[in-house]
Amino acid sequence: MDGPSQHLRRHALQKIAALSAASPGLGTEESDFEKLCRLCPTMETAPLNGLTNGEKNHPSNGHTSLSKSSMTLEELDLLLALCKAGPLLDNAVSVERLVEQLSPYLLEAHAQAIAPSPFLRSIEPSPWEALTYNLVAALLAIGIKYTYVHERIYQSTVGYLRNCIELIRSDPVSGTHDSYEGTDFDVYKTLQLGAISVSVLGFLDASSRFSNFYTSAERYKITDLLRQILTENFLVSVEGAFSSIRTSEAVSREIRDWKQYTRRYAGSGRPLGAMLLQQGFMGLLVSCSSLQIATAVDLQQAAILDLLMAEKGSHSTHSEASPELVGLMSDIASEQMRLLEDGADYLQLGSAWQQRLAFAVKANALITFLCCMIVDEEVADIDVLTSWLEDSMTDSVQMADDDLASAVLKCMAVVANISPSIASALSRSLPRFIVQSGIKGTTVGVAARCLAYILHLLSQDAIITGLYSLGNVLSSGPNAEKAISNSANLNGTLGATKNSSHYTQQPSGSAISLELSRYEDSSLVYGNVVRAIVSIATESKDDKITTLALSMLIQKLGRLSLAVDLQIIIEAATLATSGGQLELKSLLKLYTKCSHDGILQKNAALLDAVMTARVHLAQKLSRDSPLFQTYLIHLLETIISKGDIHESENTHQADVELAALEICQLLRPLAILVSMPTNVDVLPLGEDVAILYREAWFNIVVHGITPDIELGQKYLNELQTLAMHSKPLVAENRADQFESDIELNTVLRRGMNAQHAAEQKRRMTRLLPSIETDIKALTYPKVIFLSAAYMVETLRADAGSCTHILSYFLDPAFTTHEMGSCMGAVADEVMTIYLRRTVTGRHEDSSAPYVAKQLALMLTGCCHRISKVQQVAVRSVDRIVSQVPSSLCQKSSLFALLELLTIMWSSCLEAEIDEYEWKSTYVSALGKVTVELSDDYDFRRASLNAFCKRAKTWLTRVISIAPLDVKGLLQTYLSEYDDEGAYGHVSLGRSFALEMGSAIPVTDHKLGAIDRHGDYNINTSSDFIAQYTTRQEYRYADALAEHDQEWTNFLQLNTKSSIPEDVPTQGMQGAQDILANLERRVLEKKFISIGEVRDVLRRAAALLCRSKIDQCAIIHYLVGIPFAIFTKQSINLGISLWLGIINENIRMEPRVLVEIAESWEHTVRNKLGVFNEKF
């Protein structure tokens, strides 16, 4: 078995275990989960292989120690699968059975012998750590969920630790060990010590994750036992053992495997050794100490330091806080800090990963001591903690580690919340640290957030003082190069806003001095200061503070360096999302000016910064924010404003290209802004915004940004996104007008001259060569409109939507021959692009259900009150049905067609029965269609006749391809009747469904060859009605009266209040038993009447039609039994039931089809039917 196959087997076992743990029927001997458990040996069944020492931790009462029996790779894979599935159990018997199964393995996991295998290396990071971690994690997770096994699991964890202690203190057991057979004593002792170490690592990681399993007293016991394990002598031995493994020149298999493990741990940033064990131990103490002041639920949402910083004022202590545990953890943390300080010189000589582990240990020790201090300041002195934090903060090497720096800074913020004097001192020292320490990366953001937190603890005046103190740093730099020209135009934009006038008087605090030797250093420091100012203003959640900070940053533009200017531009966007509309508008004007300058100067860095800021705004502004529409309108208006000064023959090509480049800079943020998740395809904005959308598209086309040129190709994705979220480019309120506003739109007239008109007409002629004559007759505004409509709708069609094209024919401009012909050609091209995309099948929305929704909308257009809309819709439906016939085999499209027939018939009938109340809009809830009809009843009747003829043509074409699918849907439609119209009512849709269901498909040559006798029209109405009646019988099975009690439980017909909660599960199991018995009798070739088979399968089908969950077993029998009988009668019965289930309950379709395919393959393999050799 190769490596990938072994991984596949392991994943398959885990999937099987998870499914069996969540399946009904748990707790019985025959359940799948119990069968998996029995595959693992127990202490009673394990083969004797090795000696037992007779001590209490190694059972000697006739049972075999599991650790002495070599565990195979298959057993290890199965055990890991059971561990991962354990938390999914919900049956008490199975829970107790699994705990009983896993506990003996845990007791001896540290000494478990594992049979050699080349594929053990696929168990990461090592077999012993993976085994111990999964055992402990599974048991603790089960214990948290089910308290009745808590004590047994706790004793198992304590027993594991005691066994580790006893094995460490004693000499290795005598005799041979399966896993290390043939290995000398010293090497065996080294490898045994390595196995214990990595096993303890797994225990520490799992216990840290599920530390809420233990009570305070139990945590004290576990911590004390671990302290006894992790003694100085043991850690020295561990360090020596792994050092000898790394440097060993032995060529034995065991040494090679362990060298592979050490390289794997080192490659993942966890070099094996004493420091890794200390890191795991301190991680467990962090979890235990956190539970003294926070709940497990809160700790699952955020880390303890973030939770403490989220609280303002005094911190609460958990009710179960234990003074003994707090004292023990405080002592361990203090001892750890002492050891790290004593070994600081040695650590500097170690590897980078060793230093990182040491820093992680120190961070965990500080967090543990902080939690203990919050619980009891007498046990953990705040002055001691403060001195540790200050020493760490002044050490640049330590603060270069992001994790340790984050822990130190957050601990200082929490301490400041406890002590006001410390808060005041930190408010002065932290700004100096940000400026002078040279920190980078995430540490800058953490430091800025902590400074904001501390300033917020003091007062608003302290916040303002801190902002000005940092702002003065930006003012104290030398006169560097001017990054952006005309800085006077950039400054002061926000400085004169009304909201900032409250803070015009600067405090007298002195600026922090800077001693910078390099340009890079200055850029780094100024960047840190900018981030700090933004963080302080953001954390304050005060509009006035935000306005002050924004004004302060904008005033620094052009005064320092280009790098600082770029960061100010980017960071200002963060402030704008939490500010007011006035500040946002001013900032957006600044971005427009910067973008213009960047294009003129060809400054790519400046353009990237502006783009980043605009995109950030687009991503962070939610739909319900008052700033969303402000930003949207600004982007649209800015696009429209580009090029509005260029007119007639005075237009310069350079100016047009400049405007096009400026427009392109706005496409990406606009596309991101409008494509944020929403429940509707088009933004529900007012008509004013819709007008801006249209004019923005017109201006885009005027400046030549189209997909057929290089610039349009570069921004093709953005253009397509905008097209998908735009409305059609015609006004909705122009449908009843006699004149169009196309000729009056000023944007459409931009650049109107003979040269531009000729270019646009040549382009449209190249795209639509069939209407060249009509294009030449168009005016310049109409050509621009036609080009914009073509681009929007073809982009939309290429994204999977083709129905918006019908809206254009509502505008009176398209009543003329030229415009109507041109837009008709555009509609044909849209449909061509959409169908070309659909037939490739490369997209999810190219499947039949999605196409059916588009077809339903097109069918609605076939009944529209405007004849031109009808003509375009009919052509489109013809092409869809001819190229994607499966789209009409869907419930959405077929029901829409039938309901439209009913609506059209009812609307014509109103001319006779409701003459004086005219109705124009009709809605069908069943077909989910809405149609507007003409007030001319003659036109309605003509539309009905034409639509009925075309519907018959379309449906006949589809029935000839898939008769069973379509007729099954027609039966479903007939089943969906309305009581109000059931008697004395004519429904053309239902009559049409009955007629088409009775038709003989043209592909049915057998029935089509029957000669006619007399004038009677031969059809399949008898078969259609028979199938319909049969489906009604099992579709409404709860209306039948002859059910016995067994079938009543099977079909779950009892009311919920009259049966216990477990009856549905029992009924499901009873149904499976009945079907299994029937299949067994069929396979044994016993005689079974077709009536009995029909009765059982119909009732099973009734269950599947109403089931809301997967019924894999019942589907298996429902498909397998007809194939097992394999007669014409049984297969016909099966087809009828299978199609009925698929049409009634669409979620069952994949399962049914898979079972049918599998059964069909079975007939091929067994050479049945047409595959029989004698056939």
PDB file of C-alpha atoms in Angstrom, residues 487-640:
ATOM      1  CA  SER A 487       0.799  70.360  -1.006  1.00  0.00           C
ATOM      2  CA  ALA A 488      -1.090  73.504  -0.190  1.00  0.00           C
ATOM      3  CA  ASN A 489      -3.966  72.145  -2.192  1.00  0.00           C
ATOM      4  CA  LEU A 490      -3.895  68.937  -0.184  1.00  0.00           C
ATOM      5  CA  ASN A 491      -3.617  70.497   3.247  1.00  0.00           C
ATOM      6  CA  GLY A 492      -6.435  72.199   5.019  1.00  0.00           C
ATOM      7  CA  THR A 493      -9.171  70.211   3.316  1.00  0.00           C
ATOM      8  CA  LEU A 494     -10.318  68.872   6.633  1.00  0.00           C
ATOM      9  CA  GLY A 495      -8.710  71.429   8.867  1.00  0.00           C
ATOM     10  CA  ALA A 496     -11.542  73.898   8.530  1.00  0.00           C
ATOM     11  CA  THR A 497     -14.391  71.485   9.153  1.00  0.00           C
ATOM     12  CA  LYS A 498     -16.900  72.425  11.778  1.00  0.00           C
ATOM     13  CA  ASN A 499     -16.443  69.266  13.791  1.00  0.00           C
ATOM     14  CA  SER A 500     -12.744  69.915  14.369  1.00  0.00           C
ATOM     15  CA  SER A 501     -13.137  73.454  15.640  1.00  0.00           C
ATOM     16  CA  HIS A 502     -13.641  72.187  19.163  1.00  0.00           C
ATOM     17  CA  TYR A 503      -9.977  71.135  19.302  1.00  0.00           C
ATOM     18  CA  THR A 504      -8.179  74.034  17.651  1.00  0.00           C
ATOM     19  CA  GLN A 505      -6.029  74.823  20.700  1.00  0.00           C
ATOM     20  CA  GLN A 506      -3.030  72.503  20.938  1.00  0.00           C
ATOM     21  CA  PRO A 507      -1.735  71.426  24.335  1.00  0.00           C
ATOM     22  CA  SER A 508       1.686  72.500  25.450  1.00  0.00           C
ATOM     23  CA  GLY A 509       3.175  69.002  25.571  1.00  0.00           C
ATOM     24  CA  SER A 510       6.619  68.733  24.015  1.00  0.00           C
ATOM     25  CA  ALA A 511       7.301  66.591  20.985  1.00  0.00           C
ATOM     26  CA  ILE A 512       9.114  63.294  21.430  1.00  0.00           C
ATOM     27  CA  SER A 513      12.685  63.683  20.319  1.00  0.00           C
ATOM     28  CA  LEU A 514      13.960  61.579  17.448  1.00  0.00           C
ATOM     29  CA  GLU A 515      17.501  60.538  16.642  1.00  0.00           C
ATOM     30  CA  LEU A 516      17.357  58.987  13.207  1.00  0.00           C
ATOM     31  CA  SER A 517      20.356  58.205  11.077  1.00  0.00           C
ATOM     32  CA  ARG A 518      18.789  56.711   7.975  1.00  0.00           C
ATOM     33  CA  TYR A 519      15.906  57.571   5.681  1.00  0.00           C
ATOM     34  CA  GLU A 520      14.506  54.055   6.187  1.00  0.00           C
ATOM     35  CA  ASP A 521      14.436  54.564   9.942  1.00  0.00           C
ATOM     36  CA  SER A 522      12.511  57.810   9.633  1.00  0.00           C
ATOM     37  CA  SER A 523       9.938  56.269   7.301  1.00  0.00           C
ATOM     38  CA  LEU A 524       9.477  53.354   9.691  1.00  0.00           C
ATOM     39  CA  VAL A 525       9.009  55.615  12.723  1.00  0.00           C
ATOM     40  CA  TYR A 526       6.639  57.977  10.950  1.00  0.00           C
ATOM     41  CA  GLY A 527       4.647  55.006   9.700  1.00  0.00           C
ATOM     42  CA  ASN A 528       4.353  53.685  13.253  1.00  0.00           C
ATOM     43  CA  VAL A 529       3.199  57.074  14.455  1.00  0.00           C
ATOM     44  CA  VAL A 530       0.536  57.245  11.761  1.00  0.00           C
ATOM     45  CA  ARG A 531      -0.781  53.801  12.710  1.00  0.00           C
ATOM     46  CA  ALA A 532      -0.806  54.794  16.370  1.00  0.00           C
ATOM     47  CA  ILE A 533      -2.819  57.953  15.673  1.00  0.00           C
ATOM     48  CA  VAL A 534      -5.334  55.969  13.633  1.00  0.00           C
ATOM     49  CA  SER A 535      -5.657  53.284  16.331  1.00  0.00           C
ATOM     50  CA  ILE A 536      -6.203  55.838  19.082  1.00  0.00           C
ATOM     51  CA  ALA A 537      -8.925  57.601  17.116  1.00  0.00           C
ATOM     52  CA  THR A 538     -10.581  54.347  16.064  1.00  0.00           C
ATOM     53  CA  GLU A 539     -10.636  52.908  19.585  1.00  0.00           C
ATOM     54  CA  SER A 540     -12.092  56.123  20.997  1.00  0.00           C
ATOM     55  CA  LYS A 541     -15.303  55.697  18.941  1.00  0.00           C
ATOM     56  CA  ASP A 542     -15.779  59.466  19.156  1.00  0.00           C
ATOM     57  CA  ASP A 543     -16.631  61.411  15.991  1.00  0.00           C
ATOM     58  CA  LYS A 544     -14.815  64.509  17.212  1.00  0.00           C
ATOM     59  CA  ILE A 545     -11.649  62.584  18.013  1.00  0.00           C
ATOM     60  CA  THR A 546     -11.846  60.889  14.623  1.00  0.00           C
ATOM     61  CA  THR A 547     -12.234  64.235  12.873  1.00  0.00           C
ATOM     62  CA  LEU A 548      -9.289  65.669  14.806  1.00  0.00           C
ATOM     63  CA  ALA A 549      -7.030  62.737  13.931  1.00  0.00           C
ATOM     64  CA  LEU A 550      -8.057  62.814  10.275  1.00  0.00           C
ATOM     65  CA  SER A 551      -7.421  66.528  10.034  1.00  0.00           C
ATOM     66  CA  MET A 552      -4.063  66.122  11.732  1.00  0.00           C
ATOM     67  CA  LEU A 553      -2.925  63.438   9.308  1.00  0.00           C
ATOM     68  CA  ILE A 554      -4.096  65.237   6.183  1.00  0.00           C
ATOM     69  CA  GLN A 555      -2.201  68.364   7.223  1.00  0.00           C
ATOM     70  CA  LYS A 556       1.043  66.350   7.230  1.00  0.00           C
ATOM     71  CA  LEU A 557       0.753  65.364   3.565  1.00  0.00           C
ATOM     72  CA  GLY A 558       3.675  66.643   1.496  1.00  0.00           C
ATOM     73  CA  ARG A 559       5.744  67.622   4.547  1.00  0.00           C
ATOM     74  CA  LEU A 560       7.746  64.447   5.153  1.00  0.00           C
ATOM     75  CA  SER A 561       8.430  61.749   2.574  1.00  0.00           C
ATOM     76  CA  LEU A 562       6.565  59.902  -0.128  1.00  0.00           C
ATOM     77  CA  ALA A 563       6.436  56.695   1.935  1.00  0.00           C
ATOM     78  CA  VAL A 564       4.794  58.524   4.843  1.00  0.00           C
ATOM     79  CA  ASP A 565       2.359  60.282   2.522  1.00  0.00           C
ATOM     80  CA  LEU A 566       1.301  56.945   1.059  1.00  0.00           C
ATOM     81  CA  GLN A 567       0.685  55.470   4.503  1.00  0.00           C
ATOM     82  CA  ILE A 568      -1.326  58.511   5.540  1.00  0.00           C
ATOM     83  CA  ILE A 569      -3.486  58.114   2.437  1.00  0.00           C
ATOM     84  CA  ILE A 570      -4.111  54.448   3.237  1.00  0.00           C
ATOM     85  CA  GLU A 571      -4.655  54.836   6.985  1.00  0.00           C
ATOM     86  CA  ALA A 572      -6.998  57.788   6.533  1.00  0.00           C
ATOM     87  CA  ALA A 573      -9.501  55.431   4.922  1.00  0.00           C
ATOM     88  CA  THR A 574      -9.747  53.506   8.209  1.00  0.00           C
ATOM     89  CA  LEU A 575     -10.674  56.695  10.033  1.00  0.00           C
ATOM     90  CA  ALA A 576     -13.192  57.704   7.383  1.00  0.00           C
ATOM     91  CA  THR A 577     -15.273  54.547   7.943  1.00  0.00           C
ATOM     92  CA  SER A 578     -15.951  55.632  11.525  1.00  0.00           C
ATOM     93  CA  GLY A 579     -16.358  59.348  10.838  1.00  0.00           C
ATOM     94  CA  GLY A 580     -19.141  61.489   9.445  1.00  0.00           C
ATOM     95  CA  GLN A 581     -20.356  62.187   5.938  1.00  0.00           C
ATOM     96  CA  LEU A 582     -18.633  65.564   5.738  1.00  0.00           C
ATOM     97  CA  GLU A 583     -15.247  64.035   6.581  1.00  0.00           C
ATOM     98  CA  LEU A 584     -15.782  61.227   4.084  1.00  0.00           C
ATOM     99  CA  LYS A 585     -16.661  63.632   1.280  1.00  0.00           C
ATOM    100  CA  SER A 586     -13.595  65.756   1.981  1.00  0.00           C
ATOM    101  CA  LEU A 587     -11.352  62.705   2.018  1.00  0.00           C
ATOM    102  CA  LEU A 588     -12.833  61.424  -1.238  1.00  0.00           C
ATOM    103  CA  LYS A 589     -12.096  64.767  -2.886  1.00  0.00           C
ATOM    104  CA  LEU A 590      -8.504  64.405  -1.702  1.00  0.00           C
ATOM    105  CA  TYR A 591      -8.303  60.926  -3.224  1.00  0.00           C
ATOM    106  CA  THR A 592      -9.616  62.293  -6.509  1.00  0.00           C
ATOM    107  CA  LYS A 593      -6.919  64.976  -6.531  1.00  0.00           C
ATOM    108  CA  CYS A 594      -4.186  62.460  -5.631  1.00  0.00           C
ATOM    109  CA  SER A 595      -5.350  60.055  -8.324  1.00  0.00           C
ATOM    110  CA  HIS A 596      -5.302  62.835 -10.925  1.00  0.00           C
ATOM    111  CA  ASP A 597      -1.784  63.875  -9.902  1.00  0.00           C
ATOM    112  CA  GLY A 598      -0.601  60.267  -9.869  1.00  0.00           C
ATOM    113  CA  ILE A 599      -1.756  59.734 -13.450  1.00  0.00           C
ATOM    114  CA  LEU A 600      -0.176  62.984 -14.629  1.00  0.00           C
ATOM    115  CA  GLN A 601       3.117  62.202 -12.890  1.00  0.00           C
ATOM    116  CA  LYS A 602       2.944  58.472 -13.710  1.00  0.00           C
ATOM    117  CA  ASN A 603       3.432  57.783 -10.016  1.00  0.00           C
ATOM    118  CA  ALA A 604       2.465  54.121  -9.639  1.00  0.00           C
ATOM    119  CA  ALA A 605       3.068  54.084  -5.861  1.00  0.00           C
ATOM    120  CA  LEU A 606       0.666  56.974  -5.322  1.00  0.00           C
ATOM    121  CA  LEU A 607      -1.977  55.353  -7.522  1.00  0.00           C
ATOM    122  CA  ASP A 608      -1.622  52.057  -5.630  1.00  0.00           C
ATOM    123  CA  ALA A 609      -2.050  53.844  -2.296  1.00  0.00           C
ATOM    124  CA  VAL A 610      -5.189  55.639  -3.459  1.00  0.00           C
ATOM    125  CA  MET A 611      -6.556  52.384  -4.884  1.00  0.00           C
ATOM    126  CA  THR A 612      -5.869  50.567  -1.601  1.00  0.00           C
ATOM    127  CA  ALA A 613      -7.664  53.273   0.367  1.00  0.00           C
ATOM    128  CA  ARG A 614     -10.677  53.297  -1.948  1.00  0.00           C
ATOM    129  CA  VAL A 615     -10.925  49.503  -1.883  1.00  0.00           C
ATOM    130  CA  HIS A 616     -10.729  49.520   1.915  1.00  0.00           C
ATOM    131  CA  LEU A 617     -13.634  51.930   2.044  1.00  0.00           C
ATOM    132  CA  ALA A 618     -15.632  49.751  -0.348  1.00  0.00           C
ATOM    133  CA  GLN A 619     -15.017  46.638   1.729  1.00  0.00           C
ATOM    134  CA  LYS A 620     -15.763  48.150   5.127  1.00  0.00           C
ATOM    135  CA  LEU A 621     -18.892  50.195   4.404  1.00  0.00           C
ATOM    136  CA  SER A 622     -21.948  48.009   4.950  1.00  0.00           C
ATOM    137  CA  ARG A 623     -25.233  48.486   3.148  1.00  0.00           C
ATOM    138  CA  ASP A 624     -26.980  49.867   6.223  1.00  0.00           C
ATOM    139  CA  SER A 625     -24.284  52.481   6.827  1.00  0.00           C
ATOM    140  CA  PRO A 626     -25.269  56.089   6.019  1.00  0.00           C
ATOM    141  CA  LEU A 627     -21.845  56.420   4.383  1.00  0.00           C
ATOM    142  CA  PHE A 628     -22.554  53.669   1.849  1.00  0.00           C
ATOM    143  CA  GLN A 629     -24.758  55.745  -0.424  1.00  0.00           C
ATOM    144  CA  THR A 630     -22.467  58.739   0.017  1.00  0.00           C
ATOM    145  CA  TYR A 631     -19.520  56.744  -1.279  1.00  0.00           C
ATOM    146  CA  LEU A 632     -21.555  55.138  -4.054  1.00  0.00           C
ATOM    147  CA  ILE A 633     -22.873  58.463  -5.313  1.00  0.00           C
ATOM    148  CA  HIS A 634     -19.382  59.979  -5.160  1.00  0.00           C
ATOM    149  CA  LEU A 635     -17.917  57.207  -7.316  1.00  0.00           C
ATOM    150  CA  LEU A 636     -20.700  57.431  -9.882  1.00  0.00           C
ATOM    151  CA  GLU A 637     -20.617  61.209 -10.019  1.00  0.00           C
ATOM    152  CA  THR A 638     -16.845  61.201 -10.352  1.00  0.00           C
ATOM    153  CA  ILE A 639     -17.065  58.807 -13.314  1.00  0.00           C
ATOM    154  CA  ILE A 640     -19.705  61.013 -14.922  1.00  0.00           C
TER     155      ILE A 640
END
